[in-house]
């Protein structure tokens, strides 16, 4: 076993902030591979959002400046935005969220967490902020990486 991660996970219960103290000492290769795939999907979505933002800025600038051919160029930009949007929507369905949850559930159960409440989709969907869930996954997956070697 590698490093033991002590992690205090913030969640809400009926509006009240609570902490779940977790101890993660085992992360399987499967979890690492699954996380890599999920991370790649997240990066794809972020990249698409950035491209949509850039295209929207270009559309606005062209509409103000009105260079020759701007209407056709903006129509092409809008078509690109539609394509990026369709790509984003591929990841926004319940299946993607459940895949992330199944990874979290596996990490918890592999590390001795047996409380069904904390192993439920409903808990992670309704009581844990998405950024908190992602931060927990990051910390757990990368717990054994020697940060000094990376610098």
mmCIF file of C-alpha atoms in Angstrom:
data_model
loop_
_atom_site.group_PDB
_atom_site.id
_atom_site.type_symbol
_atom_site.label_atom_id
_atom_site.label_comp_id
_atom_site.label_asym_id
_atom_site.label_seq_id
_atom_site.Cartn_x
_atom_site.Cartn_y
_atom_site.Cartn_z
ATOM 1 C CA UNK A 1 0.000 0.000 0.000
ATOM 2 C CA UNK A 2 1.090 3.549 -0.628
ATOM 3 C CA UNK A 3 0.256 6.773 1.116
ATOM 4 C CA UNK A 4 -2.888 6.969 3.241
ATOM 5 C CA UNK A 5 -5.038 9.911 2.228
ATOM 6 C CA UNK A 6 -7.025 11.516 5.037
ATOM 7 C CA UNK A 7 -9.801 13.498 3.398
ATOM 8 C CA UNK A 8 -12.579 15.563 4.956
ATOM 9 C CA UNK A 9 -15.445 15.624 2.465
ATOM 10 C CA UNK A 10 -17.876 18.497 2.924
ATOM 11 C CA UNK A 11 -21.526 17.812 2.251
ATOM 12 C CA UNK A 12 -24.925 19.245 3.152
ATOM 13 C CA UNK A 13 -27.714 17.639 5.054
ATOM 14 C CA UNK A 14 -30.927 19.693 5.172
ATOM 15 C CA UNK A 15 -28.879 22.849 4.625
ATOM 16 C CA UNK A 16 -26.396 22.085 7.390
ATOM 17 C CA UNK A 17 -22.699 21.722 6.495
ATOM 18 C CA UNK A 18 -21.275 18.392 7.557
ATOM 19 C CA UNK A 19 -17.965 16.571 7.171
ATOM 20 C CA UNK A 20 -17.349 12.955 6.243
ATOM 21 C CA UNK A 21 -13.820 11.962 7.269
ATOM 22 C CA UNK A 22 -12.421 9.447 4.814
ATOM 23 C CA UNK A 23 -9.266 7.378 4.828
ATOM 24 C CA UNK A 24 -8.131 6.154 1.408
ATOM 25 C CA UNK A 25 -5.207 3.750 1.301
ATOM 26 C CA UNK A 26 -6.010 1.701 -1.802
ATOM 27 C CA UNK A 27 -6.667 2.824 -5.383
ATOM 28 C CA UNK A 28 -6.883 0.081 -7.989
ATOM 29 C CA UNK A 29 -5.478 0.302 -11.501
ATOM 30 C CA UNK A 30 -9.063 0.056 -12.748
ATOM 31 C CA UNK A 31 -9.964 3.222 -10.812
ATOM 32 C CA UNK A 32 -6.962 5.037 -12.250
ATOM 33 C CA UNK A 33 -7.877 4.023 -15.832
ATOM 34 C CA UNK A 34 -11.544 4.923 -15.333
ATOM 35 C CA UNK A 35 -10.584 8.282 -13.855
ATOM 36 C CA UNK A 36 -8.322 8.985 -16.835
ATOM 37 C CA UNK A 37 -11.248 8.393 -19.199
ATOM 38 C CA UNK A 38 -13.571 10.584 -17.135
ATOM 39 C CA UNK A 39 -10.909 13.309 -16.959
ATOM 40 C CA UNK A 40 -10.477 13.184 -20.723
ATOM 41 C CA UNK A 41 -14.222 13.689 -21.153
ATOM 42 C CA UNK A 42 -14.161 16.635 -18.736
ATOM 43 C CA UNK A 43 -11.235 18.171 -20.642
ATOM 44 C CA UNK A 44 -13.140 17.742 -23.910
ATOM 45 C CA UNK A 45 -16.163 19.544 -22.483
ATOM 46 C CA UNK A 46 -14.039 22.377 -21.052
ATOM 47 C CA UNK A 47 -12.252 22.744 -24.387
ATOM 48 C CA UNK A 48 -15.576 22.865 -26.231
ATOM 49 C CA UNK A 49 -16.907 25.532 -23.845
ATOM 50 C CA UNK A 50 -13.785 27.611 -24.457
ATOM 51 C CA UNK A 51 -14.176 27.282 -28.218
ATOM 52 C CA UNK A 52 -17.846 28.304 -27.964
ATOM 53 C CA UNK A 53 -16.818 31.331 -25.912
ATOM 54 C CA UNK A 54 -14.152 32.280 -28.470
ATOM 55 C CA UNK A 55 -16.571 31.871 -31.376
ATOM 56 C CA UNK A 56 -19.225 33.942 -29.599
ATOM 57 C CA UNK A 57 -16.666 36.720 -29.098
ATOM 58 C CA UNK A 58 -15.731 36.543 -32.787
ATOM 59 C CA UNK A 59 -19.396 36.729 -33.801
ATOM 60 C CA UNK A 60 -19.947 39.800 -31.637
ATOM 61 C CA UNK A 61 -16.795 41.530 -32.894
ATOM 62 C CA UNK A 62 -17.670 40.801 -36.525
ATOM 63 C CA UNK A 63 -21.229 42.091 -36.057
ATOM 64 C CA UNK A 64 -19.870 45.352 -34.643
ATOM 65 C CA UNK A 65 -17.065 45.834 -37.174
ATOM 66 C CA UNK A 66 -18.994 44.365 -40.129
ATOM 67 C CA UNK A 67 -16.038 43.396 -42.325
ATOM 68 C CA UNK A 68 -16.744 42.076 -45.804
ATOM 69 C CA UNK A 69 -18.286 38.607 -45.674
ATOM 70 C CA UNK A 70 -18.970 38.741 -41.944
ATOM 71 C CA UNK A 71 -22.515 37.378 -42.281
ATOM 72 C CA UNK A 72 -21.291 34.190 -43.962
ATOM 73 C CA UNK A 73 -18.404 33.892 -41.492
ATOM 74 C CA UNK A 74 -20.808 34.291 -38.552
ATOM 75 C CA UNK A 75 -23.133 31.668 -40.024
ATOM 76 C CA UNK A 76 -20.179 29.280 -40.154
ATOM 77 C CA UNK A 77 -19.226 30.177 -36.579
ATOM 78 C CA UNK A 78 -22.800 29.501 -35.423
ATOM 79 C CA UNK A 79 -22.688 26.099 -37.128
ATOM 80 C CA UNK A 80 -19.450 25.343 -35.275
ATOM 81 C CA UNK A 81 -21.095 26.380 -32.008
ATOM 82 C CA UNK A 82 -23.932 23.932 -32.694
ATOM 83 C CA UNK A 83 -21.425 21.129 -33.251
ATOM 84 C CA UNK A 84 -19.548 21.907 -30.036
ATOM 85 C CA UNK A 85 -22.857 22.106 -28.167
ATOM 86 C CA UNK A 86 -23.897 18.676 -29.447
ATOM 87 C CA UNK A 87 -20.558 17.298 -28.266
ATOM 88 C CA UNK A 88 -21.061 18.784 -24.807
ATOM 89 C CA UNK A 89 -24.568 17.348 -24.575
ATOM 90 C CA UNK A 90 -23.150 13.883 -25.194
ATOM 91 C CA UNK A 91 -21.522 14.146 -21.760
ATOM 92 C CA UNK A 92 -24.326 15.863 -19.887
ATOM 93 C CA UNK A 93 -26.615 12.891 -19.569
ATOM 94 C CA UNK A 94 -27.270 10.854 -16.450
ATOM 95 C CA UNK A 95 -25.023 8.061 -17.762
ATOM 96 C CA UNK A 96 -21.895 10.210 -17.409
ATOM 97 C CA UNK A 97 -22.799 11.293 -13.857
ATOM 98 C CA UNK A 98 -23.480 7.700 -12.900
ATOM 99 C CA UNK A 99 -20.119 6.635 -14.297
ATOM 100 C CA UNK A 100 -18.392 9.165 -12.052
ATOM 101 C CA UNK A 101 -20.524 8.017 -9.117
ATOM 102 C CA UNK A 102 -19.671 4.351 -9.732
ATOM 103 C CA UNK A 103 -15.980 5.264 -9.586
ATOM 104 C CA UNK A 104 -16.487 7.107 -6.287
ATOM 105 C CA UNK A 105 -18.517 4.213 -4.911
ATOM 106 C CA UNK A 106 -15.801 1.720 -5.863
ATOM 107 C CA UNK A 107 -13.087 3.859 -4.248
ATOM 108 C CA UNK A 108 -15.108 4.111 -1.044
ATOM 109 C CA UNK A 109 -16.070 0.444 -0.862
ATOM 110 C CA UNK A 110 -12.482 -0.639 -1.663
ATOM 111 C CA UNK A 111 -11.440 1.392 1.364
ATOM 112 C CA UNK A 112 -13.921 -0.028 3.836
ATOM 113 C CA UNK A 113 -16.757 2.490 3.624
ATOM 114 C CA UNK A 114 -19.949 0.478 4.092
ATOM 115 C CA UNK A 115 -22.558 3.094 5.049
ATOM 116 C CA UNK A 116 -25.184 2.797 2.315
ATOM 117 C CA UNK A 117 -26.023 6.490 2.565
ATOM 118 C CA UNK A 118 -22.507 7.482 1.493
ATOM 119 C CA UNK A 119 -22.509 4.797 -1.204
ATOM 120 C CA UNK A 120 -25.758 6.047 -2.777
ATOM 121 C CA UNK A 121 -26.094 8.037 -5.979
ATOM 122 C CA UNK A 122 -28.647 10.262 -4.265
ATOM 123 C CA UNK A 123 -26.110 11.359 -1.625
ATOM 124 C CA UNK A 124 -23.490 12.349 -4.212
ATOM 125 C CA UNK A 125 -26.081 13.920 -6.516
ATOM 126 C CA UNK A 126 -27.990 15.959 -3.927
ATOM 127 C CA UNK A 127 -25.658 16.565 -1.001
ATOM 128 C CA UNK A 128 -22.144 16.936 -2.426
ATOM 129 C CA UNK A 129 -21.087 19.890 -4.554
ATOM 130 C CA UNK A 130 -19.776 18.684 -7.941
ATOM 131 C CA UNK A 131 -16.482 20.555 -7.438
ATOM 132 C CA UNK A 132 -16.074 18.820 -4.074
ATOM 133 C CA UNK A 133 -16.695 15.409 -5.634
ATOM 134 C CA UNK A 134 -14.126 16.149 -8.343
ATOM 135 C CA UNK A 135 -11.586 17.400 -5.793
ATOM 136 C CA UNK A 136 -12.044 14.196 -3.787
ATOM 137 C CA UNK A 137 -11.464 12.077 -6.889
ATOM 138 C CA UNK A 138 -8.340 14.058 -7.779
ATOM 139 C CA UNK A 139 -6.926 13.674 -4.286
ATOM 140 C CA UNK A 140 -7.690 9.948 -4.086
ATOM 141 C CA UNK A 141 -6.445 8.998 -7.540
ATOM 142 C CA UNK A 142 -3.218 10.977 -7.249
ATOM 143 C CA UNK A 143 -2.514 10.241 -3.566
ATOM 144 C CA UNK A 144 0.584 8.125 -4.335
ATOM 145 C CA UNK A 145 2.215 10.497 -6.804
ATOM 146 C CA UNK A 146 5.290 12.083 -5.351
ATOM 147 C CA UNK A 147 4.689 15.748 -5.985
ATOM 148 C CA UNK A 148 8.377 16.595 -5.523
ATOM 149 C CA UNK A 149 9.278 14.373 -8.497
ATOM 150 C CA UNK A 150 6.807 16.288 -10.649
ATOM 151 C CA UNK A 151 8.347 19.703 -9.882
#
